[in-house]
Short mmCIF file of C-alpha atoms in Angstrom, two decimals:
data_model
loop_
_atom_site.label_atom_id
_atom_site.label_comp_id
_atom_site.label_asym_id
_atom_site.label_seq_id
_atom_site.Cartn_x
_atom_site.Cartn_y
_atom_site.Cartn_z
CA MET A 1 114.33 71.98 93.32
CA GLU A 2 114.46 74.49 90.54
CA GLU A 3 117.67 75.67 88.95
CA PHE A 4 117.94 79.33 88.06
CA ASN A 5 119.84 80.24 84.92
CA ASP A 6 120.14 83.88 85.87
CA ASN A 7 118.83 86.52 88.20
CA ILE A 8 115.98 87.35 85.78
CA ASN A 9 114.44 83.94 86.45
CA LEU A 10 114.97 84.45 90.17
CA GLY A 11 113.26 87.82 89.92
CA GLU A 12 110.23 86.09 88.39
CA GLU A 13 110.21 83.56 91.23
CA VAL A 14 110.39 86.38 93.78
CA VAL A 15 107.33 88.02 92.18
CA LYS A 16 105.45 84.69 92.35
CA VAL A 17 106.14 84.56 96.10
CA LEU A 18 105.07 88.20 96.55
CA LYS A 19 101.78 87.39 94.81
CA ARG A 20 101.06 84.86 97.58
CA ILE A 21 101.43 87.42 100.41
CA TYR A 22 98.26 89.28 101.31
CA ASP A 23 97.57 92.47 103.21
CA PRO A 24 95.39 91.17 106.06
CA GLU A 25 92.96 94.09 105.77
CA ILE A 26 92.49 93.93 101.98
CA PRO A 27 91.80 90.66 100.11
CA VAL A 28 94.44 91.38 97.45
CA ASP A 29 98.08 90.29 97.31
CA ILE A 30 100.73 92.92 98.04
CA TYR A 31 102.09 92.85 94.48
CA GLU A 32 98.73 93.56 92.80
CA LEU A 33 97.94 96.05 95.56
CA GLY A 34 100.90 98.12 94.39
CA LEU A 35 102.91 97.86 97.60
CA ILE A 36 106.00 96.54 95.78
CA TYR A 37 107.89 99.36 94.10
CA ASP A 38 110.90 97.38 92.88
CA VAL A 39 112.70 94.05 93.11
CA PHE A 40 116.46 93.94 92.65
CA VAL A 41 118.49 90.75 92.23
CA ASN A 42 122.28 91.01 91.96
CA GLU A 43 124.70 88.50 90.48
CA ASP A 44 125.29 86.99 93.94
CA MET A 45 121.54 86.24 94.19
CA ASP A 46 121.02 88.81 96.93
CA VAL A 47 117.49 90.21 96.71
CA LYS A 48 116.42 93.70 97.70
CA ILE A 49 112.76 94.66 97.74
CA LEU A 50 111.62 98.26 97.84
CA MET A 51 108.09 98.40 99.15
CA THR A 52 105.60 100.63 100.86
CA LEU A 53 102.60 100.18 103.10
CA THR A 54 99.09 101.55 102.64
CA SER A 55 99.87 104.05 105.40
CA PRO A 56 102.67 104.74 107.91
CA ASN A 57 100.25 103.67 110.68
CA CYS A 58 99.46 100.37 108.97
CA PRO A 59 98.76 97.70 111.63
CA VAL A 60 101.12 95.27 109.88
CA ALA A 61 103.99 97.76 109.56
CA GLU A 62 106.16 95.57 111.77
CA THR A 63 105.13 92.12 110.58
CA LEU A 64 104.54 92.45 106.81
CA PRO A 65 108.14 93.38 105.84
CA ASN A 66 109.42 90.48 107.98
CA GLU A 67 106.96 88.10 106.32
CA VAL A 68 108.20 89.23 102.88
CA LYS A 69 111.84 88.76 103.91
CA GLU A 70 111.26 85.31 105.40
CA LYS A 71 109.27 83.98 102.44
CA ILE A 72 111.76 85.28 99.86
CA GLU A 73 114.69 83.79 101.79
CA LYS A 74 112.98 80.38 101.59
CA LEU A 75 113.68 80.34 97.85
CA GLU A 76 116.68 78.06 97.50
CA ALA A 77 118.58 80.30 95.08
CA VAL A 78 118.28 83.40 97.28
CA LYS A 79 121.42 84.14 99.27
CA SER A 80 119.86 86.97 101.29
CA CYS A 81 116.90 89.34 101.21
CA GLU A 82 116.65 92.93 102.35
CA VAL A 83 113.30 94.70 102.53
CA GLU A 84 113.34 98.48 102.48
CA ILE A 85 110.18 100.40 103.37
CA THR A 86 109.60 103.78 101.77
CA PHE A 87 106.76 106.24 101.79
CA ASP A 88 108.14 108.22 98.87
CA PRO A 89 106.00 108.19 96.86
CA PRO A 90 103.15 107.47 99.23
CA TRP A 91 100.84 104.61 98.30
CA THR A 92 97.60 105.54 96.55
CA LYS A 93 94.81 103.49 95.02
CA GLU A 94 96.17 104.40 91.58
CA LEU A 95 99.13 102.05 92.23
CA MET A 96 96.80 99.06 92.30
CA SER A 97 96.65 96.78 89.27
CA GLU A 98 93.46 96.58 87.21
CA GLU A 99 93.01 93.06 88.63
CA ALA A 100 93.13 94.38 92.20
CA LYS A 101 90.69 97.21 91.43
CA LEU A 102 88.30 94.72 89.84
CA GLU A 103 88.60 92.39 92.86
CA LEU A 104 87.72 95.26 95.19
CA GLY A 105 84.83 96.49 93.03
CA MET A 106 86.56 99.71 92.07
CA LEU A 107 86.04 99.29 88.31
#
């Protein structure tokens, strides 16, 4: 078990978990894919994740946010996790990291 000194360390742990969640249609994790817009951790260790999907009609629109919530809540220091989906701004390929673009042969 890992002790967290502050919510900054917890934020880093949350990002590590997000980097292990993959969009089933694209072989890149959701963080590098640019689907995570922001991660908030308050002093009570409540986590809120603002994320998007590649499109409103994404086949995993129902399951992916739940997977994110469940995996983040497994972190011992997390009290609760809320996942908010937004399409403002809409996802574009420009949101992908250089690593993701390289993985997909876009560089």
